[in-house]
């Protein structure tokens, strides 16, 4: 408690002065009356001393959660501005696909080339991607002075375009020397864990390789248990590491292995902080590992490009692994994403069975998924 003292010869004046300075609700503790003697005359004068309690100043309560939220918003905006965005070409909403094929956008094509473009558009292949891919299998028709297929079949034409514009990694063990670390990242629900163990099963059962699995997913209920069951079936070591130091020490103990496959927690591509946590756990090992982005074929084009944009902010993506091809009737994403982002493709998941339902992606397999055998 702090006290302020007022002095004067009129008590009421002193009280009014205190109220003026401290407000009307002042708390008077007490007052004293002293008599001052006069030097040249007999008698004395009353002098008052007023003791007033100073009001307590309420310090603002610091809400740390609110402060953190504001900081996160600021950082999110900064990150958003720095994302190297891959824009998704869009088809105008008011133009139907059949009208689009006949529009000026495709006026340079004719005959079977135009038919193939139409088929690709129906599979949600982006217009600019369809034009680019099909044109590789075309020659100039003398009669119409337009592009038409110069291959025996539309599949051959499509394959030429795929080989031209899409890069393929081949199997992960191709050309491997020494220990290879592969980390699987991607949004929730795309099947990272299941497909990681499909690949692990292939290496263990068919290639007789030494494989270890490390999971950094300590958030999802049952995730570690599911992975441990898979590992027990394959009789391979399984570890859990939720921070960088633990992950680094675990990897150092596995130097004699052929492969270390790292499973990460699924995070929304809009959640920068959580994706950043994955990067932090991987730590300095990030530079010595191969990063595989797992994306579901049933994603919309806009969503898939956004996933690449967001994850690319934190990781150098080495390849894309497509999942759930069996759950979509319009797999245009198989062309759109690798053509526009120029990121190589590696594997494709064709179902739920472990280890059967996964294949190495090749030009011919993309053609087959798009327009059949």
PDB file of N, CA and C in Angstrom, residues 225-307:
ATOM      1  N   UNK A 225       1.599 -48.062 -32.857  1.00  0.00           N
ATOM      2  CA  UNK A 225       1.238 -49.468 -32.673  1.00  0.00           C
ATOM      3  C   UNK A 225       1.047 -50.163 -34.025  1.00  0.00           C
ATOM      4  N   UNK A 226       0.383 -49.498 -34.961  1.00  0.00           N
ATOM      5  CA  UNK A 226       0.174 -50.073 -36.287  1.00  0.00           C
ATOM      6  C   UNK A 226       1.508 -50.327 -36.981  1.00  0.00           C
ATOM      7  N   UNK A 227       2.403 -49.340 -36.919  1.00  0.00           N
ATOM      8  CA  UNK A 227       3.707 -49.490 -37.553  1.00  0.00           C
ATOM      9  C   UNK A 227       4.516 -50.609 -36.903  1.00  0.00           C
ATOM     10  N   UNK A 228       4.422 -50.726 -35.594  1.00  0.00           N
ATOM     11  CA  UNK A 228       5.169 -51.768 -34.882  1.00  0.00           C
ATOM     12  C   UNK A 228       4.675 -53.164 -35.269  1.00  0.00           C
ATOM     13  N   UNK A 229       3.367 -53.294 -35.497  1.00  0.00           N
ATOM     14  CA  UNK A 229       2.814 -54.585 -35.920  1.00  0.00           C
ATOM     15  C   UNK A 229       3.367 -54.973 -37.283  1.00  0.00           C
ATOM     16  N   UNK A 230       3.374 -54.024 -38.221  1.00  0.00           N
ATOM     17  CA  UNK A 230       3.950 -54.284 -39.539  1.00  0.00           C
ATOM     18  C   UNK A 230       5.417 -54.723 -39.425  1.00  0.00           C
ATOM     19  N   UNK A 231       6.159 -53.990 -38.587  1.00  0.00           N
ATOM     20  CA  UNK A 231       7.583 -54.292 -38.429  1.00  0.00           C
ATOM     21  C   UNK A 231       7.788 -55.683 -37.831  1.00  0.00           C
ATOM     22  N   UNK A 232       6.959 -56.055 -36.874  1.00  0.00           N
ATOM     23  CA  UNK A 232       7.067 -57.384 -36.268  1.00  0.00           C
ATOM     24  C   UNK A 232       6.793 -58.479 -37.282  1.00  0.00           C
ATOM     25  N   UNK A 233       5.822 -58.267 -38.152  1.00  0.00           N
ATOM     26  CA  UNK A 233       5.509 -59.253 -39.186  1.00  0.00           C
ATOM     27  C   UNK A 233       6.716 -59.450 -40.116  1.00  0.00           C
ATOM     28  N   UNK A 234       7.389 -58.367 -40.446  1.00  0.00           N
ATOM     29  CA  UNK A 234       8.557 -58.448 -41.334  1.00  0.00           C
ATOM     30  C   UNK A 234       9.832 -58.814 -40.592  1.00  0.00           C
ATOM     31  N   UNK A 235       9.749 -58.825 -39.256  1.00  0.00           N
ATOM     32  CA  UNK A 235      10.911 -59.117 -38.427  1.00  0.00           C
ATOM     33  C   UNK A 235      12.052 -58.121 -38.690  1.00  0.00           C
ATOM     34  N   UNK A 236      11.684 -56.846 -38.711  1.00  0.00           N
ATOM     35  CA  UNK A 236      12.678 -55.784 -38.886  1.00  0.00           C
ATOM     36  C   UNK A 236      12.606 -54.843 -37.683  1.00  0.00           C
ATOM     37  N   UNK A 237      13.705 -54.165 -37.366  1.00  0.00           N
ATOM     38  CA  UNK A 237      13.696 -53.265 -36.203  1.00  0.00           C
ATOM     39  C   UNK A 237      12.814 -52.043 -36.437  1.00  0.00           C
ATOM     40  N   UNK A 238      12.136 -51.640 -35.370  1.00  0.00           N
ATOM     41  CA  UNK A 238      11.278 -50.473 -35.413  1.00  0.00           C
ATOM     42  C   UNK A 238      11.611 -49.565 -34.241  1.00  0.00           C
ATOM     43  N   UNK A 239      11.739 -48.267 -34.525  1.00  0.00           N
ATOM     44  CA  UNK A 239      12.072 -47.297 -33.483  1.00  0.00           C
ATOM     45  C   UNK A 239      11.096 -46.118 -33.547  1.00  0.00           C
ATOM     46  N   UNK A 240      10.955 -45.457 -32.414  1.00  0.00           N
ATOM     47  CA  UNK A 240      10.144 -44.247 -32.342  1.00  0.00           C
ATOM     48  C   UNK A 240      11.024 -43.102 -31.856  1.00  0.00           C
ATOM     49  N   UNK A 241      10.986 -41.984 -32.565  1.00  0.00           N
ATOM     50  CA  UNK A 241      11.810 -40.828 -32.189  1.00  0.00           C
ATOM     51  C   UNK A 241      10.994 -39.559 -32.360  1.00  0.00           C
ATOM     52  N   UNK A 242      10.818 -38.817 -31.285  1.00  0.00           N
ATOM     53  CA  UNK A 242       9.982 -37.619 -31.342  1.00  0.00           C
ATOM     54  C   UNK A 242      10.790 -36.326 -31.290  1.00  0.00           C
ATOM     55  N   UNK A 243      12.119 -36.435 -31.279  1.00  0.00           N
ATOM     56  CA  UNK A 243      12.937 -35.230 -31.298  1.00  0.00           C
ATOM     57  C   UNK A 243      14.262 -35.514 -32.031  1.00  0.00           C
ATOM     58  N   UNK A 244      14.880 -34.435 -32.480  1.00  0.00           N
ATOM     59  CA  UNK A 244      16.008 -34.525 -33.413  1.00  0.00           C
ATOM     60  C   UNK A 244      17.181 -35.331 -32.865  1.00  0.00           C
ATOM     61  N   UNK A 245      17.533 -35.093 -31.607  1.00  0.00           N
ATOM     62  CA  UNK A 245      18.687 -35.770 -31.025  1.00  0.00           C
ATOM     63  C   UNK A 245      18.486 -37.278 -30.981  1.00  0.00           C
ATOM     64  N   UNK A 246      17.289 -37.715 -30.610  1.00  0.00           N
ATOM     65  CA  UNK A 246      16.977 -39.134 -30.555  1.00  0.00           C
ATOM     66  C   UNK A 246      17.025 -39.757 -31.943  1.00  0.00           C
ATOM     67  N   UNK A 247      16.485 -39.045 -32.932  1.00  0.00           N
ATOM     68  CA  UNK A 247      16.485 -39.552 -34.305  1.00  0.00           C
ATOM     69  C   UNK A 247      17.917 -39.715 -34.812  1.00  0.00           C
ATOM     70  N   UNK A 248      18.754 -38.734 -34.548  1.00  0.00           N
ATOM     71  CA  UNK A 248      20.139 -38.785 -35.020  1.00  0.00           C
ATOM     72  C   UNK A 248      20.896 -39.951 -34.395  1.00  0.00           C
ATOM     73  N   UNK A 249      20.717 -40.172 -33.101  1.00  0.00           N
ATOM     74  CA  UNK A 249      21.422 -41.270 -32.432  1.00  0.00           C
ATOM     75  C   UNK A 249      20.915 -42.620 -32.919  1.00  0.00           C
ATOM     76  N   UNK A 250      19.616 -42.714 -33.216  1.00  0.00           N
ATOM     77  CA  UNK A 250      19.054 -43.966 -33.723  1.00  0.00           C
ATOM     78  C   UNK A 250      19.622 -44.293 -35.098  1.00  0.00           C
ATOM     79  N   UNK A 251      19.680 -43.281 -35.961  1.00  0.00           N
ATOM     80  CA  UNK A 251      20.226 -43.484 -37.306  1.00  0.00           C
ATOM     81  C   UNK A 251      21.685 -43.924 -37.241  1.00  0.00           C
ATOM     82  N   UNK A 252      22.449 -43.350 -36.324  1.00  0.00           N
ATOM     83  CA  UNK A 252      23.862 -43.703 -36.198  1.00  0.00           C
ATOM     84  C   UNK A 252      24.067 -45.159 -35.791  1.00  0.00           C
ATOM     85  N   UNK A 253      23.065 -45.750 -35.121  1.00  0.00           N
ATOM     86  CA  UNK A 253      23.158 -47.147 -34.710  1.00  0.00           C
ATOM     87  C   UNK A 253      22.818 -48.116 -35.849  1.00  0.00           C
ATOM     88  N   UNK A 254      22.332 -47.582 -36.963  1.00  0.00           N
ATOM     89  CA  UNK A 254      21.843 -48.428 -38.059  1.00  0.00           C
ATOM     90  C   UNK A 254      22.689 -48.285 -39.319  1.00  0.00           C
ATOM     91  N   UNK A 255      23.940 -47.940 -39.161  1.00  0.00           N
ATOM     92  CA  UNK A 255      24.798 -47.683 -40.313  1.00  0.00           C
ATOM     93  C   UNK A 255      25.023 -48.923 -41.184  1.00  0.00           C
ATOM     94  N   UNK A 256      24.864 -50.110 -40.618  1.00  0.00           N
ATOM     95  CA  UNK A 256      25.086 -51.323 -41.391  1.00  0.00           C
ATOM     96  C   UNK A 256      23.891 -51.766 -42.207  1.00  0.00           C
ATOM     97  N   UNK A 257      22.810 -50.994 -42.201  1.00  0.00           N
ATOM     98  CA  UNK A 257      21.591 -51.378 -42.913  1.00  0.00           C
ATOM     99  C   UNK A 257      21.608 -50.845 -44.349  1.00  0.00           C
ATOM    100  N   UNK A 258      20.744 -51.431 -45.174  1.00  0.00           N
ATOM    101  CA  UNK A 258      20.609 -50.963 -46.554  1.00  0.00           C
ATOM    102  C   UNK A 258      19.679 -49.763 -46.644  1.00  0.00           C
ATOM    103  N   UNK A 259      18.581 -49.833 -45.904  1.00  0.00           N
ATOM    104  CA  UNK A 259      17.595 -48.760 -45.935  1.00  0.00           C
ATOM    105  C   UNK A 259      17.117 -48.417 -44.530  1.00  0.00           C
ATOM    106  N   UNK A 260      16.925 -47.106 -44.301  1.00  0.00           N
ATOM    107  CA  UNK A 260      16.171 -46.629 -43.146  1.00  0.00           C
ATOM    108  C   UNK A 260      14.989 -45.861 -43.713  1.00  0.00           C
ATOM    109  N   UNK A 261      13.788 -46.317 -43.392  1.00  0.00           N
ATOM    110  CA  UNK A 261      12.573 -45.651 -43.855  1.00  0.00           C
ATOM    111  C   UNK A 261      11.964 -44.896 -42.682  1.00  0.00           C
ATOM    112  N   UNK A 262      11.754 -43.609 -42.849  1.00  0.00           N
ATOM    113  CA  UNK A 262      11.256 -42.756 -41.767  1.00  0.00           C
ATOM    114  C   UNK A 262       9.816 -42.339 -42.062  1.00  0.00           C
ATOM    115  N   UNK A 263       8.940 -42.651 -41.135  1.00  0.00           N
ATOM    116  CA  UNK A 263       7.522 -42.299 -41.232  1.00  0.00           C
ATOM    117  C   UNK A 263       7.269 -41.040 -40.410  1.00  0.00           C
ATOM    118  N   UNK A 264       6.598 -40.054 -40.983  1.00  0.00           N
ATOM    119  CA  UNK A 264       6.331 -38.806 -40.267  1.00  0.00           C
ATOM    120  C   UNK A 264       4.836 -38.648 -40.021  1.00  0.00           C
ATOM    121  N   UNK A 265       4.503 -37.774 -39.105  1.00  0.00           N
ATOM    122  CA  UNK A 265       3.104 -37.518 -38.777  1.00  0.00           C
ATOM    123  C   UNK A 265       2.438 -36.776 -39.928  1.00  0.00           C
ATOM    124  N   UNK A 266       1.188 -37.147 -40.211  1.00  0.00           N
ATOM    125  CA  UNK A 266       0.431 -36.443 -41.234  1.00  0.00           C
ATOM    126  C   UNK A 266       0.000 -35.079 -40.719  1.00  0.00           C
ATOM    127  N   UNK A 267       0.259 -34.055 -41.511  1.00  0.00           N
ATOM    128  CA  UNK A 267      -0.101 -32.694 -41.107  1.00  0.00           C
ATOM    129  C   UNK A 267      -0.812 -31.979 -42.246  1.00  0.00           C
ATOM    130  N   UNK A 268      -1.831 -31.208 -41.891  1.00  0.00           N
ATOM    131  CA  UNK A 268      -2.493 -30.394 -42.899  1.00  0.00           C
ATOM    132  C   UNK A 268      -1.475 -29.469 -43.542  1.00  0.00           C
ATOM    133  N   UNK A 269      -1.553 -29.327 -44.849  1.00  0.00           N
ATOM    134  CA  UNK A 269      -0.602 -28.468 -45.544  1.00  0.00           C
ATOM    135  C   UNK A 269      -0.832 -26.992 -45.215  1.00  0.00           C
ATOM    136  N   UNK A 270      -1.930 -26.670 -44.533  1.00  0.00           N
ATOM    137  CA  UNK A 270      -2.166 -25.290 -44.109  1.00  0.00           C
ATOM    138  C   UNK A 270      -1.560 -25.003 -42.733  1.00  0.00           C
ATOM    139  N   UNK A 271      -1.089 -26.036 -42.062  1.00  0.00           N
ATOM    140  CA  UNK A 271      -0.571 -25.880 -40.703  1.00  0.00           C
ATOM    141  C   UNK A 271       0.949 -25.751 -40.743  1.00  0.00           C
ATOM    142  N   UNK A 272       1.446 -24.520 -40.957  1.00  0.00           N
ATOM    143  CA  UNK A 272       2.884 -24.288 -41.076  1.00  0.00           C
ATOM    144  C   UNK A 272       3.644 -24.732 -39.849  1.00  0.00           C
ATOM    145  N   UNK A 273       3.078 -24.460 -38.672  1.00  0.00           N
ATOM    146  CA  UNK A 273       3.797 -24.748 -37.436  1.00  0.00           C
ATOM    147  C   UNK A 273       4.049 -26.240 -37.303  1.00  0.00           C
ATOM    148  N   UNK A 274       3.056 -27.055 -37.633  1.00  0.00           N
ATOM    149  CA  UNK A 274       3.206 -28.492 -37.473  1.00  0.00           C
ATOM    150  C   UNK A 274       4.146 -29.074 -38.530  1.00  0.00           C
ATOM    151  N   UNK A 275       4.086 -28.539 -39.744  1.00  0.00           N
ATOM    152  CA  UNK A 275       5.041 -28.984 -40.770  1.00  0.00           C
ATOM    153  C   UNK A 275       6.454 -28.594 -40.343  1.00  0.00           C
ATOM    154  N   UNK A 276       6.555 -27.409 -39.749  1.00  0.00           N
ATOM    155  CA  UNK A 276       7.863 -26.977 -39.236  1.00  0.00           C
ATOM    156  C   UNK A 276       8.382 -27.889 -38.147  1.00  0.00           C
ATOM    157  N   UNK A 277       7.475 -28.438 -37.337  1.00  0.00           N
ATOM    158  CA  UNK A 277       7.889 -29.381 -36.291  1.00  0.00           C
ATOM    159  C   UNK A 277       8.504 -30.639 -36.903  1.00  0.00           C
ATOM    160  N   UNK A 278       7.929 -31.110 -38.019  1.00  0.00           N
ATOM    161  CA  UNK A 278       8.494 -32.273 -38.701  1.00  0.00           C
ATOM    162  C   UNK A 278       9.916 -31.971 -39.155  1.00  0.00           C
ATOM    163  N   UNK A 279      10.092 -30.794 -39.753  1.00  0.00           N
ATOM    164  CA  UNK A 279      11.430 -30.382 -40.215  1.00  0.00           C
ATOM    165  C   UNK A 279      12.406 -30.316 -39.038  1.00  0.00           C
ATOM    166  N   UNK A 280      11.922 -29.822 -37.909  1.00  0.00           N
ATOM    167  CA  UNK A 280      12.792 -29.706 -36.734  1.00  0.00           C
ATOM    168  C   UNK A 280      13.212 -31.072 -36.216  1.00  0.00           C
ATOM    169  N   UNK A 281      12.288 -32.041 -36.215  1.00  0.00           N
ATOM    170  CA  UNK A 281      12.622 -33.391 -35.748  1.00  0.00           C
ATOM    171  C   UNK A 281      13.650 -34.041 -36.672  1.00  0.00           C
ATOM    172  N   UNK A 282      13.485 -33.863 -37.972  1.00  0.00           N
ATOM    173  CA  UNK A 282      14.433 -34.448 -38.917  1.00  0.00           C
ATOM    174  C   UNK A 282      15.802 -33.790 -38.796  1.00  0.00           C
ATOM    175  N   UNK A 283      15.804 -32.523 -38.420  1.00  0.00           N
ATOM    176  CA  UNK A 283      17.042 -31.819 -38.105  1.00  0.00           C
ATOM    177  C   UNK A 283      18.046 -31.829 -39.240  1.00  0.00           C
ATOM    178  N   UNK A 284      19.311 -31.957 -38.872  1.00  0.00           N
ATOM    179  CA  UNK A 284      20.391 -31.884 -39.859  1.00  0.00           C
ATOM    180  C   UNK A 284      20.459 -33.112 -40.757  1.00  0.00           C
ATOM    181  N   UNK A 285      19.692 -34.151 -40.429  1.00  0.00           N
ATOM    182  CA  UNK A 285      19.668 -35.336 -41.287  1.00  0.00           C
ATOM    183  C   UNK A 285      18.925 -35.072 -42.592  1.00  0.00           C
ATOM    184  N   UNK A 286      18.178 -33.985 -42.642  1.00  0.00           N
ATOM    185  CA  UNK A 286      17.371 -33.684 -43.831  1.00  0.00           C
ATOM    186  C   UNK A 286      18.215 -33.668 -45.094  1.00  0.00           C
ATOM    187  N   UNK A 287      19.430 -33.148 -44.991  1.00  0.00           N
ATOM    188  CA  UNK A 287      20.289 -33.022 -46.171  1.00  0.00           C
ATOM    189  C   UNK A 287      20.821 -34.363 -46.666  1.00  0.00           C
ATOM    190  N   UNK A 288      20.778 -35.386 -45.826  1.00  0.00           N
ATOM    191  CA  UNK A 288      21.330 -36.684 -46.219  1.00  0.00           C
ATOM    192  C   UNK A 288      20.253 -37.722 -46.503  1.00  0.00           C
ATOM    193  N   UNK A 289      19.003 -37.272 -46.600  1.00  0.00           N
ATOM    194  CA  UNK A 289      17.910 -38.217 -46.842  1.00  0.00           C
ATOM    195  C   UNK A 289      17.153 -37.855 -48.110  1.00  0.00           C
ATOM    196  N   UNK A 290      16.411 -38.819 -48.607  1.00  0.00           N
ATOM    197  CA  UNK A 290      15.558 -38.599 -49.770  1.00  0.00           C
ATOM    198  C   UNK A 290      14.147 -38.323 -49.260  1.00  0.00           C
ATOM    199  N   UNK A 291      13.570 -37.207 -49.702  1.00  0.00           N
ATOM    200  CA  UNK A 291      12.244 -36.795 -49.236  1.00  0.00           C
ATOM    201  C   UNK A 291      11.196 -37.188 -50.275  1.00  0.00           C
ATOM    202  N   UNK A 292      10.223 -37.984 -49.846  1.00  0.00           N
ATOM    203  CA  UNK A 292       9.155 -38.445 -50.735  1.00  0.00           C
ATOM    204  C   UNK A 292       7.832 -37.837 -50.266  1.00  0.00           C
ATOM    205  N   UNK A 293       7.208 -37.055 -51.133  1.00  0.00           N
ATOM    206  CA  UNK A 293       5.914 -36.451 -50.821  1.00  0.00           C
ATOM    207  C   UNK A 293       4.806 -37.391 -51.282  1.00  0.00           C
ATOM    208  N   UNK A 294       3.937 -37.770 -50.357  1.00  0.00           N
ATOM    209  CA  UNK A 294       2.853 -38.706 -50.643  1.00  0.00           C
ATOM    210  C   UNK A 294       1.558 -37.938 -50.879  1.00  0.00           C
ATOM    211  N   UNK A 295       0.956 -38.154 -52.057  1.00  0.00           N
ATOM    212  CA  UNK A 295      -0.260 -37.429 -52.436  1.00  0.00           C
ATOM    213  C   UNK A 295      -1.298 -38.403 -52.981  1.00  0.00           C
ATOM    214  N   UNK A 296      -2.535 -38.222 -52.569  1.00  0.00           N
ATOM    215  CA  UNK A 296      -3.620 -39.092 -53.011  1.00  0.00           C
ATOM    216  C   UNK A 296      -4.131 -38.671 -54.382  1.00  0.00           C
ATOM    217  N   UNK A 297      -4.375 -39.647 -55.240  1.00  0.00           N
ATOM    218  CA  UNK A 297      -4.874 -39.369 -56.592  1.00  0.00           C
ATOM    219  C   UNK A 297      -6.291 -38.810 -56.594  1.00  0.00           C
ATOM    220  N   UNK A 298      -7.003 -38.934 -55.480  1.00  0.00           N
ATOM    221  CA  UNK A 298      -8.359 -38.387 -55.457  1.00  0.00           C
ATOM    222  C   UNK A 298      -8.401 -36.947 -54.949  1.00  0.00           C
ATOM    223  N   UNK A 299      -7.228 -36.314 -54.805  1.00  0.00           N
ATOM    224  CA  UNK A 299      -7.185 -34.892 -54.483  1.00  0.00           C
ATOM    225  C   UNK A 299      -7.640 -34.072 -55.690  1.00  0.00           C
ATOM    226  N   UNK A 300      -8.235 -32.933 -55.415  1.00  0.00           N
ATOM    227  CA  UNK A 300      -8.519 -31.985 -56.483  1.00  0.00           C
ATOM    228  C   UNK A 300      -7.208 -31.339 -56.930  1.00  0.00           C
ATOM    229  N   UNK A 301      -7.206 -30.858 -58.166  1.00  0.00           N
ATOM    230  CA  UNK A 301      -5.982 -30.239 -58.692  1.00  0.00           C
ATOM    231  C   UNK A 301      -5.489 -29.104 -57.805  1.00  0.00           C
ATOM    232  N   UNK A 302      -6.413 -28.225 -57.416  1.00  0.00           N
ATOM    233  CA  UNK A 302      -6.014 -27.065 -56.608  1.00  0.00           C
ATOM    234  C   UNK A 302      -5.406 -27.496 -55.281  1.00  0.00           C
ATOM    235  N   UNK A 303      -5.993 -28.514 -54.664  1.00  0.00           N
ATOM    236  CA  UNK A 303      -5.493 -28.992 -53.370  1.00  0.00           C
ATOM    237  C   UNK A 303      -4.106 -29.600 -53.505  1.00  0.00           C
ATOM    238  N   UNK A 304      -3.902 -30.375 -54.560  1.00  0.00           N
ATOM    239  CA  UNK A 304      -2.606 -31.049 -54.721  1.00  0.00           C
ATOM    240  C   UNK A 304      -1.484 -30.045 -54.962  1.00  0.00           C
ATOM    241  N   UNK A 305      -1.765 -29.014 -55.754  1.00  0.00           N
ATOM    242  CA  UNK A 305      -0.747 -27.989 -55.990  1.00  0.00           C
ATOM    243  C   UNK A 305      -0.455 -27.222 -54.703  1.00  0.00           C
ATOM    244  N   UNK A 306      -1.476 -27.013 -53.905  1.00  0.00           N
ATOM    245  CA  UNK A 306      -1.276 -26.316 -52.635  1.00  0.00           C
ATOM    246  C   UNK A 306      -0.432 -27.156 -51.685  1.00  0.00           C
ATOM    247  N   UNK A 307      -0.641 -28.475 -51.684  1.00  0.00           N
ATOM    248  CA  UNK A 307       0.180 -29.366 -50.856  1.00  0.00           C
ATOM    249  C   UNK A 307       1.648 -29.233 -51.242  1.00  0.00           C
TER     250      UNK A 307
END
